[in-house]
Amino acid sequence: MSTLPKHAGPPRARRLWSVTGRMTAALAVAALALTACGGDPAATPAPSGSAAQGATFPVTVSHKYGDTVIDKAPTRVVTLGLSDQDPVLALGVVPVGSIDWFGERPYGKWPWAQPLWGSKAPEVVGERDEYNLEKIAALNPDLIIGMYSGMSQDQYTKLTQIAPTVAQVKGYDDYSAPWQEMTMHAGRALGQPAKAAELIAAIDKRLADLKAKNPQFTGKTVAVVEPYEPGKYAVFAPSDPKVVLLTQLGFTVPEAIVKAAGKEYAAEIGSERLDLIDVDKLVFLTADASTETTVKADKVYTTLKVAKENRAVFLPYETPPLGAALSFSTVLSIPYALDQLAPLLG
């Protein structure tokens, strides 16, 4: 077995992102002008502070480090997790502060979220799990959210001295809570659990509709793979959010991949084990065009039936950012990805 590159950021955050450090550069130049397609599950957000009108406060939110009481509808929210801004935006609140993880400027580039940010770029209050407490305090927040993060107990304690803080979802390892749980977690904190449930239900319906429209998916085997250097591949486990979405469309994961991944988020293999991914539909996540070229030049790959019959699809992280949307796997990015992905899988 090979060893995945240790790119910047917490190891388990790679469950959401890529296993390759090249994604950093690719995402930094993704097209800003793209607009979300296939419909957006969230309406254009109301001005900060008005989105939770009608909600009953105070609310109590349980999380990794205990219970947090939020006395009134938040008007100035700071998000500290890798993807926390997405469910907050979907619920109609524009964060005043956010974290920069890999130079991706989440407030200015992702096509599924950029329209909801509008012209309200947040203050960058840290990098990855390193928070600038002075910058956070200067924003005078009335709520701090760190769901998809590696927030420590010490950090949590310090943040609570600034504002009510909602930490990671209780019952999950850091960076492992499903998008549904994070959406509901944000909904409870913002006094909008019903709205959060509606957003989740809308995506569930879209998945069900796509499955019904594409009966050819049902029962077909699938593998989602990240080529991270020549001759080395990460084959994602069936528990990975990207794979879960495909199984909801009817695809199945071969038992050989299940066994190879074990309890890890992916099986790390070399070219000699590419027989694992000789499936009905093969999905590659690619950092750039050269990655696709490298894969197609792999002599073992060319011997696979899936390659000979051209049943592999290559989803870029860059333009359009389908690979990024599938990896990000949030209440905003999933709808962006689904309608574009279905024809490719067909």
Tab-separated table of C-alpha atoms in Angstrom:
chain	number	residue	atom	x	y	z
A	1	MET	CA	0.000	0.000	0.000
A	2	SER	CA	1.117	3.538	-0.726
A	3	THR	CA	1.048	6.539	1.542
A	4	LEU	CA	-1.192	9.490	0.825
A	5	PRO	CA	0.559	12.867	0.664
A	6	LYS	CA	0.210	14.919	3.827
A	7	HIS	CA	-1.062	18.157	2.401
A	8	ALA	CA	-1.910	21.138	4.552
A	9	GLY	CA	-4.831	20.725	6.875
A	10	PRO	CA	-6.031	18.095	9.340
A	11	PRO	CA	-5.828	14.495	8.047
A	12	ARG	CA	-9.540	13.745	8.451
A	13	ALA	CA	-10.440	16.898	6.514
A	14	ARG	CA	-9.397	14.932	3.451
A	15	ARG	CA	-12.699	13.064	3.782
A	16	LEU	CA	-14.272	16.224	2.399
A	17	TRP	CA	-11.531	17.347	0.092
A	18	SER	CA	-8.983	15.663	-2.067
A	19	VAL	CA	-6.047	13.529	-1.121
A	20	THR	CA	-3.768	15.558	-3.341
A	21	GLY	CA	-2.024	18.787	-2.458
A	22	ARG	CA	-2.383	19.928	-6.066
A	23	MET	CA	-6.034	20.684	-5.383
A	24	THR	CA	-4.928	23.810	-3.556
A	25	ALA	CA	-3.587	25.398	-6.710
A	26	ALA	CA	-6.414	24.108	-8.869
A	27	LEU	CA	-9.136	25.483	-6.651
A	28	ALA	CA	-7.471	28.854	-6.307
A	29	VAL	CA	-8.065	29.610	-9.972
A	30	ALA	CA	-11.533	28.104	-10.432
A	31	ALA	CA	-13.930	30.165	-12.517
A	32	LEU	CA	-15.564	32.914	-10.496
A	33	ALA	CA	-18.149	33.686	-13.133
A	34	LEU	CA	-19.880	30.312	-13.055
A	35	THR	CA	-23.375	30.329	-11.638
A	36	ALA	CA	-25.043	27.431	-9.909
A	37	CYS	CA	-27.142	25.331	-12.227
A	38	GLY	CA	-29.948	22.896	-11.659
A	39	GLY	CA	-31.697	25.150	-9.161
A	40	ASP	CA	-30.641	26.235	-5.707
A	41	PRO	CA	-32.283	24.739	-2.628
A	42	ALA	CA	-31.936	28.021	-0.763
A	43	ALA	CA	-33.485	31.312	-1.601
A	44	THR	CA	-31.401	34.466	-1.801
A	45	PRO	CA	-30.558	35.242	1.808
A	46	ALA	CA	-32.230	37.998	3.705
A	47	PRO	CA	-29.969	40.585	5.293
A	48	SER	CA	-28.089	39.201	8.284
A	49	GLY	CA	-30.301	39.200	11.331
A	50	SER	CA	-33.628	38.932	9.536
A	51	ALA	CA	-33.380	35.303	8.435
A	52	ALA	CA	-34.507	33.905	11.773
A	53	GLN	CA	-37.514	36.157	12.201
A	54	GLY	CA	-40.379	34.189	13.711
A	55	ALA	CA	-38.041	31.700	15.390
A	56	THR	CA	-38.421	31.174	19.111
A	57	PHE	CA	-35.423	32.046	21.244
A	58	PRO	CA	-33.572	31.226	23.383
A	59	VAL	CA	-32.448	27.939	21.835
A	60	THR	CA	-30.053	25.369	23.249
A	61	VAL	CA	-27.698	23.500	20.941
A	62	SER	CA	-25.832	20.387	22.093
A	63	HIS	CA	-22.405	19.734	20.596
A	64	LYS	CA	-19.041	18.088	21.254
A	65	TYR	CA	-18.173	20.308	24.215
A	66	GLY	CA	-21.568	20.633	25.868
A	67	ASP	CA	-24.638	22.828	25.446
A	68	THR	CA	-24.746	26.381	24.131
A	69	VAL	CA	-27.641	28.734	24.815
A	70	ILE	CA	-28.356	31.338	22.135
A	71	ASP	CA	-30.601	34.062	23.541
A	72	LYS	CA	-31.699	35.794	20.337
A	73	ALA	CA	-31.605	35.500	16.576
A	74	PRO	CA	-27.943	35.877	15.527
A	75	THR	CA	-27.116	38.847	13.345
A	76	ARG	CA	-23.306	38.548	13.198
A	77	VAL	CA	-22.136	34.986	12.634
A	78	VAL	CA	-18.532	33.785	12.327
A	79	THR	CA	-17.965	30.339	10.749
A	80	LEU	CA	-14.771	28.420	11.531
A	81	GLY	CA	-15.289	25.084	9.767
A	82	LEU	CA	-14.135	24.105	6.310
A	83	SER	CA	-17.656	24.095	4.876
A	84	ASP	CA	-19.699	25.734	7.651
A	85	GLN	CA	-20.470	28.793	5.562
A	86	ASP	CA	-22.607	26.770	3.136
A	87	PRO	CA	-25.436	25.696	5.468
A	88	VAL	CA	-25.380	29.123	7.128
A	89	LEU	CA	-25.749	30.819	3.744
A	90	ALA	CA	-28.450	28.354	2.722
A	91	LEU	CA	-30.405	29.382	5.814
A	92	GLY	CA	-30.259	33.022	4.780
A	93	VAL	CA	-27.448	34.378	6.970
A	94	VAL	CA	-24.274	35.892	5.487
A	95	PRO	CA	-21.324	35.258	7.841
A	96	VAL	CA	-19.266	38.295	8.842
A	97	GLY	CA	-16.164	36.138	9.371
A	98	SER	CA	-14.824	32.927	7.854
A	99	ILE	CA	-11.720	30.759	7.726
A	100	ASP	CA	-9.305	30.346	4.800
A	101	TRP	CA	-8.383	26.682	4.439
A	102	PHE	CA	-6.462	26.127	1.232
A	103	GLY	CA	-6.468	29.558	-0.389
A	104	GLU	CA	-9.849	28.835	-1.960
A	105	ARG	CA	-11.568	32.050	-0.835
A	106	PRO	CA	-14.945	30.386	-0.143
A	107	TYR	CA	-16.679	33.756	-0.138
A	108	GLY	CA	-15.600	34.647	-3.671
A	109	LYS	CA	-15.211	31.628	-5.868
A	110	TRP	CA	-17.516	28.655	-5.357
A	111	PRO	CA	-20.278	28.940	-7.967
A	112	TRP	CA	-22.821	27.234	-5.709
A	113	ALA	CA	-22.315	29.761	-2.908
A	114	GLN	CA	-20.961	32.938	-4.492
A	115	PRO	CA	-24.393	34.361	-5.432
A	116	LEU	CA	-25.464	34.058	-1.791
A	117	TRP	CA	-22.410	35.923	-0.550
A	118	GLY	CA	-23.135	38.758	-2.960
A	119	SER	CA	-20.856	41.690	-2.222
A	120	LYS	CA	-20.525	40.846	1.484
A	121	ALA	CA	-17.030	39.373	1.654
A	122	PRO	CA	-16.335	38.157	5.199
A	123	GLU	CA	-13.299	38.984	7.282
A	124	VAL	CA	-10.798	36.112	7.149
A	125	VAL	CA	-10.226	35.235	10.805
A	126	GLY	CA	-7.667	32.466	10.539
A	127	GLU	CA	-6.238	29.626	8.538
A	128	ARG	CA	-7.543	26.070	8.862
A	129	ASP	CA	-7.850	25.276	12.569
A	130	GLU	CA	-5.716	28.218	13.688
A	131	TYR	CA	-8.080	30.986	14.797
A	132	ASN	CA	-7.164	34.647	15.223
A	133	LEU	CA	-9.079	35.434	18.393
A	134	GLU	CA	-8.418	39.158	18.147
A	135	LYS	CA	-9.915	39.348	14.658
A	136	ILE	CA	-12.909	37.301	15.735
A	137	ALA	CA	-13.528	39.532	18.756
A	138	ALA	CA	-13.189	42.670	16.630
A	139	LEU	CA	-16.135	41.513	14.523
A	140	ASN	CA	-18.353	41.586	17.611
A	141	PRO	CA	-20.082	38.303	16.704
A	142	ASP	CA	-23.188	37.085	18.458
A	143	LEU	CA	-22.611	33.480	17.303
A	144	ILE	CA	-19.530	31.431	16.405
A	145	ILE	CA	-19.982	28.130	14.539
A	146	GLY	CA	-17.223	25.523	14.170
A	147	MET	CA	-18.941	22.352	12.954
A	148	TYR	CA	-16.654	20.886	10.301
A	149	SER	CA	-13.473	21.682	12.192
A	150	GLY	CA	-10.853	20.335	14.563
A	151	MET	CA	-11.684	22.857	17.273
A	152	SER	CA	-10.061	21.863	20.573
A	153	GLN	CA	-11.508	22.178	24.049
A	154	ASP	CA	-9.078	25.008	24.801
A	155	GLN	CA	-10.056	26.887	21.650
A	156	TYR	CA	-13.721	26.381	22.443
A	157	THR	CA	-13.286	27.772	25.950
A	158	LYS	CA	-11.534	30.882	24.631
A	159	LEU	CA	-14.118	31.418	21.913
A	160	THR	CA	-16.977	31.264	24.399
A	161	GLN	CA	-15.483	34.312	26.081
A	162	ILE	CA	-16.155	36.201	22.849
A	163	ALA	CA	-19.615	34.901	21.902
A	164	PRO	CA	-21.852	31.822	22.191
A	165	THR	CA	-19.999	29.072	20.334
A	166	VAL	CA	-21.400	25.951	18.693
A	167	ALA	CA	-18.693	23.326	18.233
A	168	GLN	CA	-18.571	20.065	16.277
A	169	VAL	CA	-21.622	17.839	15.911
A	170	LYS	CA	-21.884	15.543	18.923
A	171	GLY	CA	-21.349	11.847	18.311
A	172	TYR	CA	-19.057	12.158	15.274
A	173	ASP	CA	-15.302	12.309	14.864
A	174	ASP	CA	-13.949	15.651	13.693
A	175	TYR	CA	-14.556	16.164	9.960
A	176	SER	CA	-16.890	13.199	9.703
A	177	ALA	CA	-20.415	14.533	10.340
A	178	PRO	CA	-22.702	14.023	7.301
A	179	TRP	CA	-23.915	17.094	5.447
A	180	GLN	CA	-27.445	16.488	6.733
A	181	GLU	CA	-26.254	16.640	10.347
A	182	MET	CA	-24.294	19.817	9.728
A	183	THR	CA	-27.268	21.447	8.027
A	184	MET	CA	-29.506	20.599	10.978
A	185	HIS	CA	-26.807	21.701	13.448
A	186	ALA	CA	-26.676	25.119	11.785
A	187	GLY	CA	-30.465	25.215	11.623
A	188	ARG	CA	-30.797	24.683	15.358
A	189	ALA	CA	-28.187	27.369	16.101
A	190	LEU	CA	-29.937	29.881	13.849
A	191	GLY	CA	-33.393	29.034	15.163
A	192	GLN	CA	-34.405	27.489	11.843
A	193	PRO	CA	-34.588	23.709	12.250
A	194	ALA	CA	-37.719	23.487	10.096
A	195	LYS	CA	-36.046	25.355	7.243
A	196	ALA	CA	-32.969	23.128	7.541
A	197	ALA	CA	-35.186	20.045	7.337
A	198	GLU	CA	-36.879	21.468	4.231
A	199	LEU	CA	-33.517	21.966	2.518
A	200	ILE	CA	-32.493	18.382	3.279
A	201	ALA	CA	-35.842	17.044	2.060
A	202	ALA	CA	-35.473	18.981	-1.203
A	203	ILE	CA	-32.150	17.303	-1.927
A	204	ASP	CA	-33.511	13.896	-0.964
A	205	LYS	CA	-36.330	14.436	-3.456
A	206	ARG	CA	-33.898	15.500	-6.159
A	207	LEU	CA	-31.868	12.349	-5.586
A	208	ALA	CA	-35.002	10.202	-5.713
A	209	ASP	CA	-36.164	11.912	-8.911
A	210	LEU	CA	-32.792	11.437	-10.603
A	211	LYS	CA	-32.760	7.778	-9.606
A	212	ALA	CA	-36.247	7.312	-11.052
A	213	LYS	CA	-35.269	9.054	-14.298
A	214	ASN	CA	-32.122	6.931	-14.636
A	215	PRO	CA	-33.118	3.311	-13.916
A	216	GLN	CA	-29.955	2.206	-15.722
A	217	PHE	CA	-27.959	3.249	-12.648
A	218	THR	CA	-29.615	0.736	-10.329
A	219	GLY	CA	-27.413	-2.240	-9.551
A	220	LYS	CA	-24.426	-0.980	-11.535
A	221	THR	CA	-21.092	-1.046	-9.755
A	222	VAL	CA	-19.245	2.212	-9.157
A	223	ALA	CA	-15.907	3.421	-7.815
A	224	VAL	CA	-14.818	6.951	-6.970
A	225	VAL	CA	-11.078	7.359	-7.327
A	226	GLU	CA	-8.497	10.098	-6.720
A	227	PRO	CA	-5.235	9.737	-8.674
A	228	TYR	CA	-2.783	11.582	-6.427
A	229	GLU	CA	0.488	10.837	-8.174
A	230	PRO	CA	1.497	8.664	-11.137
A	231	GLY	CA	0.610	5.071	-10.414
A	232	LYS	CA	-1.018	5.808	-7.056
A	233	TYR	CA	-4.742	6.018	-6.384
A	234	ALA	CA	-7.155	6.543	-3.493
A	235	VAL	CA	-10.332	4.469	-3.863
A	236	PHE	CA	-12.985	5.960	-1.630
A	237	ALA	CA	-14.894	3.819	0.839
A	238	PRO	CA	-18.689	3.412	0.584
A	239	SER	CA	-19.052	5.625	3.670
A	240	ASP	CA	-17.411	8.570	1.912
A	241	PRO	CA	-19.987	11.322	1.145
A	242	LYS	CA	-19.152	11.273	-2.561
A	243	VAL	CA	-19.817	7.566	-2.795
A	244	VAL	CA	-22.937	7.788	-0.646
A	245	LEU	CA	-24.499	10.197	-3.144
A	246	LEU	CA	-23.882	7.778	-6.002
A	247	THR	CA	-25.350	4.846	-4.091
A	248	GLN	CA	-28.437	6.964	-3.467
A	249	LEU	CA	-28.779	7.118	-7.248
A	250	GLY	CA	-28.824	3.327	-7.381
A	251	PHE	CA	-25.152	2.423	-7.844
A	252	THR	CA	-23.455	-0.206	-5.677
A	253	VAL	CA	-19.893	-0.544	-4.392
A	254	PRO	CA	-18.137	-3.868	-5.058
A	255	GLU	CA	-17.331	-5.908	-1.961
A	256	ALA	CA	-13.656	-5.933	-2.960
A	257	ILE	CA	-13.499	-2.156	-2.480
A	258	VAL	CA	-15.375	-2.402	0.824
A	259	LYS	CA	-12.800	-4.897	2.119
A	260	ALA	CA	-9.831	-2.956	0.757
A	261	ALA	CA	-10.928	0.274	2.431
A	262	GLY	CA	-11.790	-1.374	5.730
A	263	LYS	CA	-12.329	1.292	8.378
A	264	GLU	CA	-10.369	3.928	6.455
A	265	TYR	CA	-11.921	6.645	4.305
A	266	ALA	CA	-10.157	5.249	1.231
A	267	ALA	CA	-8.069	2.324	0.063
A	268	GLU	CA	-4.650	3.437	-1.091
A	269	ILE	CA	-3.503	1.336	-4.043
A	270	GLY	CA	-0.878	1.244	-6.734
A	271	SER	CA	-1.376	0.425	-10.395
A	272	GLU	CA	-0.961	-3.258	-9.684
A	273	ARG	CA	-4.321	-3.281	-7.864
A	274	LEU	CA	-6.368	-1.377	-10.428
A	275	ASP	CA	-8.433	-4.516	-10.924
A	276	LEU	CA	-10.390	-3.224	-7.890
A	277	ILE	CA	-11.837	-0.413	-9.973
A	278	ASP	CA	-12.803	-2.346	-13.108
A	279	VAL	CA	-16.436	-1.426	-12.478
A	280	ASP	CA	-19.479	-0.475	-14.527
A	281	LYS	CA	-18.964	3.255	-13.949
A	282	LEU	CA	-15.662	4.698	-12.822
A	283	VAL	CA	-15.483	8.263	-11.489
A	284	PHE	CA	-12.105	9.974	-11.315
A	285	LEU	CA	-11.615	13.246	-9.452
A	286	THR	CA	-8.892	15.196	-11.237
A	287	ALA	CA	-6.820	18.199	-10.208
A	288	ASP	CA	-6.186	19.272	-13.810
A	289	ALA	CA	-6.108	18.036	-17.389
A	290	SER	CA	-2.682	16.483	-16.915
A	291	THR	CA	-4.093	14.123	-14.289
A	292	GLU	CA	-6.476	12.604	-16.835
A	293	THR	CA	-3.612	12.252	-19.300
A	294	THR	CA	-1.471	10.525	-16.674
A	295	VAL	CA	-4.230	8.060	-15.788
A	296	LYS	CA	-4.870	7.182	-19.419
A	297	ALA	CA	-1.149	6.575	-19.877
A	298	ASP	CA	-1.059	4.059	-17.028
A	299	LYS	CA	-0.364	0.749	-18.790
A	300	VAL	CA	-2.344	-1.248	-16.227
A	301	TYR	CA	-5.330	1.069	-16.525
A	302	THR	CA	-5.461	0.608	-20.288
A	303	THR	CA	-5.970	-3.137	-19.787
A	304	LEU	CA	-9.154	-2.654	-17.763
A	305	LYS	CA	-12.507	-3.308	-19.409
A	306	VAL	CA	-13.863	-0.021	-18.026
A	307	ALA	CA	-11.076	1.820	-19.853
A	308	LYS	CA	-11.431	-0.103	-23.106
A	309	GLU	CA	-15.187	0.552	-23.165
A	310	ASN	CA	-14.764	4.207	-22.198
A	311	ARG	CA	-16.940	3.933	-19.091
A	312	ALA	CA	-14.838	6.253	-16.928
A	313	VAL	CA	-15.685	9.896	-16.299
A	314	PHE	CA	-13.185	12.517	-15.168
A	315	LEU	CA	-14.586	15.226	-12.920
A	316	PRO	CA	-12.340	18.295	-12.630
A	317	TYR	CA	-11.869	20.309	-9.494
A	318	GLU	CA	-11.407	23.393	-11.626
A	319	THR	CA	-13.615	24.171	-14.622
A	320	PRO	CA	-16.386	23.356	-14.083
A	321	PRO	CA	-15.692	22.472	-10.445
A	322	LEU	CA	-17.764	19.281	-10.427
A	323	GLY	CA	-15.142	17.339	-8.521
A	324	ALA	CA	-14.937	20.095	-5.943
A	325	ALA	CA	-18.713	20.259	-5.565
A	326	LEU	CA	-18.984	16.497	-5.110
A	327	SER	CA	-16.144	16.532	-2.575
A	328	PHE	CA	-17.438	19.571	-0.708
A	329	SER	CA	-20.764	17.756	-0.271
A	330	THR	CA	-22.904	20.445	1.339
A	331	VAL	CA	-26.511	21.533	1.161
A	332	LEU	CA	-25.430	24.034	-1.522
A	333	SER	CA	-22.824	22.091	-3.504
A	334	ILE	CA	-24.797	18.861	-3.907
A	335	PRO	CA	-27.608	20.397	-6.016
A	336	TYR	CA	-24.968	22.140	-8.148
A	337	ALA	CA	-23.281	18.818	-8.836
A	338	LEU	CA	-26.242	16.496	-9.313
A	339	ASP	CA	-27.875	17.763	-12.474
A	340	GLN	CA	-24.518	18.049	-14.256
A	341	LEU	CA	-23.332	14.684	-12.986
A	342	ALA	CA	-26.330	12.590	-14.022
A	343	PRO	CA	-25.795	12.963	-17.815
A	344	LEU	CA	-22.102	12.160	-17.414
A	345	LEU	CA	-22.873	8.995	-15.484
A	346	GLY	CA	-25.394	7.996	-18.121
